[in-house]
Coordinates of C-alpha atoms in Angstrom, one line a residue:
T1 CA 83.0 152.9 116.6
T2 CA 84.3 150.0 114.6
D3 CA 87.4 147.9 115.3
Y4 CA 88.7 145.2 113.0
G5 CA 89.7 141.8 114.2
P6 CA 92.9 139.8 114.4
S7 CA 93.2 139.5 110.7
R8 CA 93.4 143.3 110.3
P9 CA 95.7 144.2 107.3
D10 CA 98.2 146.3 109.2
R11 CA 99.5 143.2 111.1
S12 CA 103.0 142.2 110.0
N13 CA 102.2 138.5 109.8
L14 CA 100.2 139.1 106.6
G15 CA 103.3 140.4 104.8
L16 CA 101.6 143.5 103.5
N17 CA 103.6 146.7 102.8
P18 CA 102.2 150.1 103.9
E19 CA 100.9 150.9 100.4
A20 CA 98.9 147.6 100.4
C21 CA 97.4 148.4 103.8
R22 CA 96.3 151.8 102.7
S23 CA 94.7 150.2 99.6
I24 CA 92.8 147.8 101.9
W25 CA 91.4 150.7 104.1
V26 CA 90.3 152.5 101.0
K27 CA 88.4 149.5 99.8
V28 CA 86.9 149.0 103.3
T29 CA 85.9 152.7 103.4
N30 CA 84.2 152.3 100.0
N31 CA 82.3 149.2 101.1
L32 CA 81.0 151.1 104.2
Q33 CA 80.0 154.2 102.3
Q34 CA 77.9 152.1 99.9
V35 CA 75.6 151.0 102.8
L36 CA 75.4 154.4 104.6
R37 CA 72.9 157.1 103.8
A38 CA 73.7 160.5 102.5
E39 CA 73.1 162.1 106.0
D40 CA 75.5 159.7 107.7
T41 CA 79.1 160.5 108.5
L42 CA 82.0 158.1 108.2
A43 CA 85.5 158.8 109.5
R44 CA 88.6 156.8 110.0
M45 CA 90.1 157.5 113.4
G46 CA 93.5 155.9 112.6
G47 CA 94.8 152.4 112.5
D48 CA 91.9 150.0 112.2
E49 CA 89.2 152.2 113.9
F50 CA 86.4 153.9 112.2
V51 CA 83.6 156.1 113.5
V52 CA 80.1 156.3 112.0
I53 CA 77.6 159.0 112.9
L54 CA 74.1 157.9 112.0
S55 CA 71.6 160.8 111.8
D56 CA 67.9 160.9 112.2
I57 CA 67.4 157.3 113.5
G58 CA 63.8 156.9 114.4
T59 CA 63.8 153.7 116.3
P60 CA 66.3 151.2 117.7
E61 CA 65.1 148.7 115.2
E62 CA 66.0 151.1 112.4
C63 CA 69.5 151.4 113.9
T64 CA 70.0 147.6 114.0
L65 CA 69.1 147.3 110.3
I66 CA 71.8 149.8 109.4
L67 CA 74.3 148.1 111.8
D68 CA 73.6 144.7 110.1
R69 CA 74.4 146.4 106.8
I70 CA 77.6 147.8 108.2
L71 CA 78.7 144.4 109.5
A72 CA 77.9 142.8 106.2
A73 CA 79.9 145.5 104.3
A74 CA 82.9 145.1 106.7
R75 CA 82.9 141.3 106.1
Q76 CA 83.3 141.7 102.3
T77 CA 86.4 140.0 101.0
V78 CA 89.1 142.5 100.0
V79 CA 91.1 141.5 96.9
L80 CA 94.5 143.1 96.1
E81 CA 96.5 142.4 93.1
G82 CA 99.4 140.0 93.9
H83 CA 97.8 138.9 97.3
P84 CA 95.4 136.2 98.3
P85 CA 91.9 137.4 99.2
I86 CA 91.7 139.0 102.6
Q87 CA 88.8 138.4 105.0
I88 CA 88.2 141.0 107.6
S89 CA 85.8 141.0 110.5
A90 CA 84.6 144.0 112.6
S91 CA 83.5 144.6 116.2
V92 CA 81.0 147.5 116.5
G93 CA 80.1 149.5 119.6
V94 CA 77.1 151.8 119.6
S95 CA 75.9 154.6 121.8
L96 CA 72.5 156.1 121.2
Y97 CA 71.5 159.7 121.8
P98 CA 69.4 160.9 123.6
A99 CA 69.0 157.6 125.4
D100 CA 72.6 158.0 126.4
N101 CA 72.3 161.7 127.2
A102 CA 76.0 162.7 127.1
D103 CA 78.3 165.1 125.3
P104 CA 80.0 164.0 122.1
D105 CA 83.3 163.0 123.7
T106 CA 81.4 160.8 126.2
L107 CA 79.2 159.3 123.5
L108 CA 82.4 158.3 121.7
R109 CA 83.9 156.9 124.8
H110 CA 80.7 154.9 125.5
A111 CA 80.7 153.5 122.0
D112 CA 84.3 152.5 122.5
Q113 CA 83.4 150.6 125.7
A114 CA 80.6 148.8 123.9
M115 CA 83.0 147.9 121.0
Y116 CA 85.3 146.2 123.4
L117 CA 82.4 144.2 124.8
A118 CA 81.6 143.2 121.3
K119 CA 85.2 142.0 120.9
Q120 CA 85.0 140.0 124.1
A121 CA 81.8 138.4 123.0
G122 CA 83.4 136.9 120.0
K123 CA 83.8 139.7 117.5
N124 CA 82.0 140.1 114.1
R125 CA 79.1 141.6 116.0
Y126 CA 77.8 144.9 117.4
Q127 CA 77.0 145.9 121.0
L128 CA 74.8 148.7 122.2
F129 CA 76.0 150.8 125.1
D130 CA 73.5 150.5 128.0
P131 CA 73.5 153.7 130.2
E132 CA 71.8 151.9 133.1
I133 CA 74.3 149.1 133.2
D134 CA 77.1 151.6 133.0
R135 CA 75.6 153.6 135.9
Q136 CA 75.3 150.4 138.0
A137 CA 78.9 149.5 137.1
Q138 CA 80.2 153.0 138.1
L139 CA 78.2 152.7 141.3
H140 CA 79.7 149.3 142.0
R141 CA 83.2 150.6 141.4
L142 CA 82.5 153.6 143.7
Q143 CA 81.1 151.4 146.4
L144 CA 84.2 149.2 146.2
E145 CA 86.4 152.2 146.6
W146 CA 84.4 153.3 149.7
L147 CA 84.8 149.9 151.2
R148 CA 88.5 149.8 150.5
Q149 CA 88.8 153.1 152.4
A150 CA 86.6 151.8 155.2
L151 CA 88.9 148.8 155.7
L152 CA 91.9 151.1 155.8
Q153 CA 90.2 153.5 158.2
R154 CA 89.1 150.6 160.5
Q155 CA 85.4 151.3 160.1
F156 CA 84.5 147.6 160.1
V157 CA 83.6 145.9 163.4
L158 CA 82.6 142.3 164.4
F159 CA 79.5 141.5 166.3
Y160 CA 79.2 138.1 167.9
Q161 CA 76.1 135.8 168.2
P162 CA 76.2 133.0 170.8
K163 CA 75.6 129.4 170.1
V164 CA 74.2 127.2 172.9
D165 CA 73.4 123.6 173.8
L166 CA 69.6 123.3 174.0
I167 CA 69.9 120.4 176.5
N168 CA 72.3 121.6 179.2
G169 CA 72.4 125.3 178.4
Q170 CA 76.1 125.4 177.8
V171 CA 77.4 128.3 175.7
L172 CA 79.4 126.6 173.0
G173 CA 80.8 129.6 171.3
V174 CA 80.0 132.6 169.2
E175 CA 79.8 133.4 165.5
A176 CA 81.6 136.5 164.3
L177 CA 79.4 138.7 162.0
I178 CA 80.8 141.7 160.2
R179 CA 79.2 145.2 160.4
W180 CA 80.2 148.5 158.8
Q181 CA 80.3 151.4 161.2
H182 CA 79.6 154.0 158.5
P183 CA 80.6 157.5 159.4
T184 CA 77.3 159.0 158.3
Q185 CA 74.8 156.1 157.9
G186 CA 75.5 154.4 161.2
L187 CA 75.9 150.7 161.7
L188 CA 75.2 148.8 158.5
A189 CA 74.4 145.1 158.2
P190 CA 76.3 142.8 155.8
G191 CA 73.6 142.8 153.2
A192 CA 74.2 146.5 152.7
F193 CA 77.7 146.1 151.5
L194 CA 79.0 142.5 151.1
P195 CA 77.3 142.0 147.7
Y196 CA 79.6 144.7 146.3
V197 CA 82.7 142.8 147.6
Q198 CA 81.9 139.3 146.2
G199 CA 84.2 138.3 143.5
S200 CA 86.6 141.3 144.0
E201 CA 90.1 141.4 145.3
L202 CA 88.7 143.1 148.4
E203 CA 86.8 139.9 149.3
Q204 CA 90.1 138.2 150.3
H205 CA 91.4 141.2 152.2
L206 CA 88.2 141.6 154.1
G207 CA 88.1 137.9 154.9
E208 CA 91.7 138.0 156.2
W209 CA 90.7 141.0 158.4
V210 CA 87.8 139.0 159.9
I211 CA 90.0 136.1 160.7
E212 CA 92.7 138.3 162.3
T213 CA 90.2 140.3 164.3
A214 CA 88.2 137.3 165.6
L215 CA 91.4 135.6 166.7
A216 CA 92.5 138.8 168.5
Q217 CA 89.2 139.0 170.3
A218 CA 89.3 135.3 171.2
T219 CA 92.7 135.9 172.8
V220 CA 91.3 138.8 174.9
W221 CA 88.4 136.6 176.1
R222 CA 90.7 133.6 176.9
Q223 CA 93.0 135.8 178.9
S224 CA 90.1 137.0 181.0
G225 CA 89.0 133.4 181.6
L226 CA 86.3 133.1 179.0
H227 CA 86.9 129.9 176.9
M228 CA 84.7 129.2 174.0
Q229 CA 84.8 128.4 170.3
V230 CA 84.8 131.4 167.8
S231 CA 83.5 130.9 164.3
V232 CA 84.1 133.1 161.3
N233 CA 82.5 133.1 157.8
I234 CA 84.7 132.6 154.7
S235 CA 83.5 132.9 151.2
A236 CA 84.1 130.0 148.7
N237 CA 86.1 132.4 146.6
H238 CA 88.4 133.3 149.5
L239 CA 88.8 129.6 150.5
L240 CA 90.0 128.8 147.0
Q241 CA 92.6 131.5 146.8
P242 CA 96.3 130.3 146.6
G243 CA 98.0 130.3 149.9
F244 CA 94.8 130.3 152.0
C245 CA 96.0 127.6 154.4
Q246 CA 99.4 129.2 154.8
Q247 CA 97.8 132.6 155.7
L248 CA 95.4 130.9 158.1
G249 CA 98.4 129.1 159.8
A250 CA 100.3 132.4 160.1
A251 CA 97.2 134.0 161.7
L252 CA 96.9 131.2 164.2
A253 CA 100.6 131.5 165.0
R254 CA 100.2 135.2 165.8
H255 CA 97.6 134.2 168.4
P256 CA 99.0 131.2 170.2
D257 CA 96.6 131.6 173.2
V258 CA 93.7 130.4 170.9
A259 CA 93.7 126.7 170.5
P260 CA 93.2 125.9 166.8
D261 CA 90.3 123.4 167.6
Q262 CA 88.5 126.4 169.2
F263 CA 88.5 128.2 165.9
E264 CA 85.9 127.3 163.3
L265 CA 85.5 128.4 159.7
E266 CA 82.0 128.5 158.3
V267 CA 82.1 128.1 154.5
L268 CA 79.6 130.4 152.8
E269 CA 78.2 130.1 149.3
T270 CA 79.1 126.5 148.8
A271 CA 77.3 126.5 145.5
A272 CA 80.1 128.8 144.2
I273 CA 82.8 126.1 144.8
S274 CA 83.9 125.5 141.2
D275 CA 86.6 122.9 142.0
M276 CA 85.5 120.3 144.6
A277 CA 88.8 118.5 144.6
Q278 CA 90.7 121.7 145.2
A279 CA 88.3 122.7 148.0
A280 CA 88.6 119.3 149.7
A281 CA 92.4 119.5 149.5
I282 CA 92.5 122.9 151.1
L283 CA 90.1 121.9 153.9
H284 CA 92.3 118.8 154.6
Q285 CA 95.4 121.1 154.8
C286 CA 93.6 123.5 157.2
K287 CA 92.2 120.7 159.3
A288 CA 95.8 119.5 159.8
L289 CA 96.3 122.8 161.6
G290 CA 93.6 121.8 164.0
V291 CA 90.7 124.1 163.0
K292 CA 87.1 123.1 162.5
F293 CA 84.9 123.5 159.5
A294 CA 81.1 124.0 159.1
L295 CA 78.9 124.2 156.0
D296 CA 77.0 127.4 156.7
D297 CA 74.1 127.1 154.2
F298 CA 73.4 123.4 154.2
G299 CA 70.2 122.4 152.5
T300 CA 69.9 125.5 150.2
G301 CA 72.2 124.3 147.4
Y302 CA 71.4 121.5 144.9
S303 CA 74.8 119.9 145.6
S304 CA 74.6 119.8 149.4
L305 CA 74.9 116.0 149.4
T306 CA 78.0 116.2 147.3
Y307 CA 79.6 118.7 149.7
L308 CA 78.7 116.5 152.6
R309 CA 80.3 113.4 151.0
K310 CA 83.5 115.1 149.7
L311 CA 84.3 117.9 152.1
P312 CA 85.8 117.1 155.5
V313 CA 83.5 119.3 157.6
D314 CA 82.7 118.8 161.2
T315 CA 79.3 120.6 161.4
L316 CA 76.2 121.2 159.3
K317 CA 74.3 124.4 159.9
I318 CA 70.6 124.2 159.1
D319 CA 69.7 127.4 157.2
Q320 CA 67.5 129.8 159.1
S321 CA 65.1 130.0 156.2
F322 CA 64.0 126.4 157.0
V323 CA 64.1 126.8 160.8
R324 CA 62.1 130.0 160.9
D325 CA 59.0 128.5 159.4
M326 CA 59.3 124.9 160.6
L327 CA 56.5 125.3 163.1
T328 CA 54.0 126.3 160.4
D329 CA 55.3 124.7 157.2
S330 CA 55.5 121.0 157.0
D331 CA 57.9 121.1 154.1
D332 CA 60.4 123.2 156.0
L333 CA 59.9 120.9 159.0
G334 CA 60.7 117.9 156.8
I335 CA 63.9 119.5 155.5
V336 CA 65.0 120.3 159.0
E337 CA 64.4 116.7 160.1
G338 CA 66.1 115.4 157.0
V339 CA 69.3 117.4 157.6
I340 CA 69.4 116.2 161.2
R341 CA 69.1 112.6 160.0
L342 CA 71.8 113.2 157.4
A343 CA 74.1 114.7 160.0
N344 CA 73.7 111.7 162.3
A345 CA 74.2 109.3 159.4
F346 CA 77.5 111.0 158.4
Q347 CA 78.5 111.5 162.0
R348 CA 78.5 115.3 161.8
H349 CA 77.4 117.8 164.4
V350 CA 74.4 119.9 163.4
I351 CA 73.4 123.3 164.5
A352 CA 70.2 125.2 163.7
E353 CA 70.2 128.9 162.8
G354 CA 67.2 131.2 163.1
V355 CA 65.9 129.9 166.5
E356 CA 63.5 132.7 167.3
T357 CA 61.2 131.3 170.1
L358 CA 61.1 128.8 172.9
A359 CA 58.9 126.7 170.7
H360 CA 61.5 126.5 168.0
G361 CA 64.1 125.3 170.6
T362 CA 61.7 122.7 172.0
A363 CA 60.9 121.3 168.5
L364 CA 64.5 121.1 167.5
R365 CA 65.5 119.4 170.7
E366 CA 62.8 116.8 170.2
L367 CA 64.0 116.2 166.6
G368 CA 67.5 115.5 167.9
C369 CA 69.2 118.9 167.2
R370 CA 70.7 120.1 170.5
F371 CA 72.8 123.0 169.2
A372 CA 71.2 126.3 168.1
Q373 CA 71.6 130.0 167.6
G374 CA 69.2 132.8 166.8
Y375 CA 67.3 135.8 168.1
G376 CA 65.4 133.7 170.5
I377 CA 68.7 133.0 172.2
A378 CA 70.6 136.2 171.6
K379 CA 71.0 138.8 168.9
P380 CA 74.5 139.6 167.6
M381 CA 76.2 141.9 170.0
A382 CA 79.4 143.9 170.5
A383 CA 82.4 141.9 171.8
E384 CA 82.4 143.7 175.2
Q385 CA 78.8 142.5 175.8
I386 CA 79.6 138.8 175.5
P387 CA 81.1 138.2 179.0
T388 CA 78.0 139.7 180.7
W389 CA 75.6 137.8 178.5
C390 CA 77.4 134.5 179.2
A391 CA 77.2 135.2 182.9
T392 CA 73.5 135.8 182.8
W393 CA 72.5 133.2 180.2
A394 CA 72.0 130.5 182.9
L395 CA 69.4 132.7 184.6
E396 CA 67.4 133.3 181.4
P397 CA 64.5 130.9 180.2
R398 CA 65.9 128.4 177.9
P399 CA 64.4 127.1 174.7

């Protein structure tokens, strides 16, 4: 399918009458016919759209040669008596059969989709429809719809992983981690579904649900006498949404039993922060509410030092990818030690993720990192398990 650009001759700003427009399309048709073969078919669908059926194409390379000729023909200057020369550009979308094994109507629709991609890419070009990319896009849209329904049907749950002081054994708090209680596949970890959410409108809705649910659970714990900090993860995209601070303030107001300084936001995907000044302003506004902030993936992004210098965060979290291998990999050990030194220099707290053994805990404590979480301390667990775990933690061997 071929669509002509913003200088198409049926636009009123060219001052052309209907007869002149018809004359232009006749000339364009003639130009196109001159580069097509006898076995090819050319049809005008109406307006400024044409369809070309290319028969007996042996290879994709042969197809691109013909497409180049079509674009060149479409670009030919059209001259009408009494009018200045008219320059036309075309955007061409292409579907190839049998690579795209579909019926004729679907082939036409796919070519139309590719044509719009060509227009978005700058026009005056052609774009081949990719069935695999389309299949993945349809799967992505379908998965997003399932996730929207899952949110409406309350299929998401929060698990909580404790954070502890490696020196005195105190339970500092818990990190809320989302899970999907899928009706047929069982409990799904975030990696199975969060990638579909990133960058979509659902990302903000899901983030708001996490904040609300974690605050509600913290209220239940506090009313039963269990006082500790609760942390939730927020994406960089959610953080930068207009009204984020106001929505956070409203959520805190709905749960007055939770002291704001006992609620922490862990900023994920800091490399995705496109506007550092805006992010810093939002964090300052939120900190005025009393909440705490942590950088969740410190050390994994090339701009970590910039984040540390410009963002008003309270805590750095050493990524588990460094902590996990620090006992056997000198480079990872050096990174862990470097982050601890940076945290001390900038007067920030530091907590290590991925503490899997007593040896990890001992090594971190010797390096000056006293706060930790990981499977060696406790796996993420359901909310109702947290009180019992806290009560028995003091009896367990400590890292």
